[in-house]
Coordinates of N, CA and C in Angstrom, one line a residue:
M1 N 1.1 -1.0 0.1 CA 0.2 -0.2 0.0 C 0.8 1.0 0.3
S2 N 2.1 1.5 0.4 CA 2.8 2.2 0.7 C 2.9 2.8 -0.5
S3 N 3.9 1.8 -1.2 CA 5.2 1.5 -2.0 C 3.8 2.6 -3.0
I4 N 2.6 2.4 -3.0 CA 1.4 2.9 -4.7 C 1.5 4.2 -3.8
K5 N 1.5 4.7 -2.6 CA 1.0 6.4 -2.2 C 2.0 7.1 -3.0
I6 N 3.7 6.4 -2.5 CA 4.5 6.6 -2.9 C 4.7 7.2 -4.7
F7 N 4.0 6.0 -5.5 CA 4.0 6.0 -6.7 C 3.3 6.9 -7.3
E8 N 1.6 7.2 -6.8 CA 0.9 8.1 -6.8 C 1.6 9.7 -6.3
K9 N 2.5 9.7 -4.8 CA 2.9 11.0 -4.7 C 4.3 11.4 -6.2
K10 N 4.8 10.6 -6.6 CA 5.9 10.5 -7.9 C 5.2 11.4 -9.0
R11 N 4.2 10.2 -9.3 CA 3.7 10.4 -10.3 C 2.9 12.7 -10.8
L12 N 2.1 12.6 -9.4 CA 1.8 14.2 -9.4 C 3.3 14.6 -9.1
E13 N 4.0 14.4 -8.9 CA 5.2 15.0 -9.2 C 6.0 15.5 -10.4
V14 N 5.3 14.4 -11.6 CA 6.4 14.4 -12.8 C 4.7 15.6 -12.8
I15 N 3.5 15.1 -12.8 CA 2.7 15.8 -13.7 C 2.7 17.2 -13.6
M16 N 3.2 18.0 -12.7 CA 2.9 19.1 -12.3 C 4.3 19.6 -12.8
I17 N 5.8 19.3 -12.5 CA 6.6 19.6 -13.5 C 5.9 19.7 -14.9
L18 N 5.4 18.3 -15.7 CA 5.5 18.0 -17.1 C 4.2 19.3 -17.3
K19 N 3.3 19.8 -16.3 CA 2.3 21.2 -16.8 C 3.1 22.5 -16.6
M20 N 4.0 22.8 -16.0 CA 4.8 24.0 -15.9 C 5.2 24.1 -17.4
R21 N 6.1 23.4 -17.4 CA 6.9 22.9 -18.8 C 6.1 23.3 -20.1
F22 N 4.6 22.3 -20.2 CA 4.3 22.1 -20.9 C 3.1 23.6 -21.3
G23 N 3.1 24.2 -20.0 CA 2.2 25.5 -19.9 C 3.0 26.3 -20.8
S24 N 3.9 26.6 -20.0 CA 5.2 27.5 -20.5 C 5.2 27.5 -22.3
F25 N 5.2 25.9 -22.7 CA 5.4 26.1 -24.3 C 3.7 26.3 -24.5
L26 N 3.1 26.1 -23.9 CA 1.9 26.3 -24.6 C 1.8 27.7 -25.2
L27 N 1.6 28.5 -24.0 CA 2.1 29.9 -23.6 C 2.6 30.4 -25.1
L28 N 3.7 30.0 -25.6 CA 4.2 30.2 -26.4 C 3.6 30.1 -28.0
M29 N 3.4 29.0 -27.6 CA 2.7 28.2 -29.2 C 1.9 29.5 -29.4
W30 N 0.8 29.6 -27.9 CA -0.7 30.8 -28.2 C -0.2 31.9 -28.6
L31 N 0.7 32.4 -27.8 CA 1.4 34.1 -28.7 C 1.7 33.9 -30.0
K32 N 2.6 33.0 -30.0 CA 2.8 33.2 -32.0 C 1.6 32.7 -32.7
Y33 N 0.5 32.5 -32.0 CA -0.7 31.7 -33.1 C -1.9 33.2 -33.4
L34 N -1.2 33.9 -31.5 CA -2.2 35.5 -32.5 C -1.3 36.6 -32.8
Q35 N -0.4 36.3 -33.2 CA 0.4 37.3 -33.5 C 0.4 36.7 -35.6
I36 N 0.2 35.5 -35.4 CA -0.1 34.9 -37.2 C -1.8 35.3 -37.5
A37 N -2.5 35.0 -36.5 CA -3.4 35.1 -37.1 C -4.6 35.8 -37.6
P38 N -3.4 37.4 -37.2 CA -4.2 38.3 -38.3 C -4.1 37.8 -39.7
D39 N -2.7 37.3 -41.1 CA -2.2 37.1 -41.9 C -2.3 35.5 -41.5
R40 N -3.4 34.0 -41.1 CA -3.6 33.6 -41.5 C -3.8 33.1 -43.1
E41 N -5.5 34.2 -43.5 CA -5.7 33.8 -44.7 C -4.7 34.2 -45.5
N42 N -3.9 35.1 -45.3 CA -2.7 35.6 -46.4 C -2.0 34.2 -46.7
A43 N -1.7 33.5 -45.7 CA -0.6 32.7 -45.7 C -1.2 31.4 -46.5
G44 N -2.3 31.5 -46.0 CA -3.0 30.3 -46.9 C -3.1 28.9 -45.5
M45 N -2.6 29.6 -44.0 CA -3.4 28.5 -43.5 C -4.6 27.5 -42.9
P46 N -4.9 26.9 -43.2 CA -6.6 26.6 -42.9 C -7.0 27.0 -41.8

């Protein structure tokens, strides 16, 4: 039982780290998308 709890704790820590890293990455992508969005039609992107 204790090993499962330790595993859960580790898993949550990994998820938090991934969320922080991936979250900042998503934010960068979203900002780039907002910059691209106005001339998206001109670029011929769907």
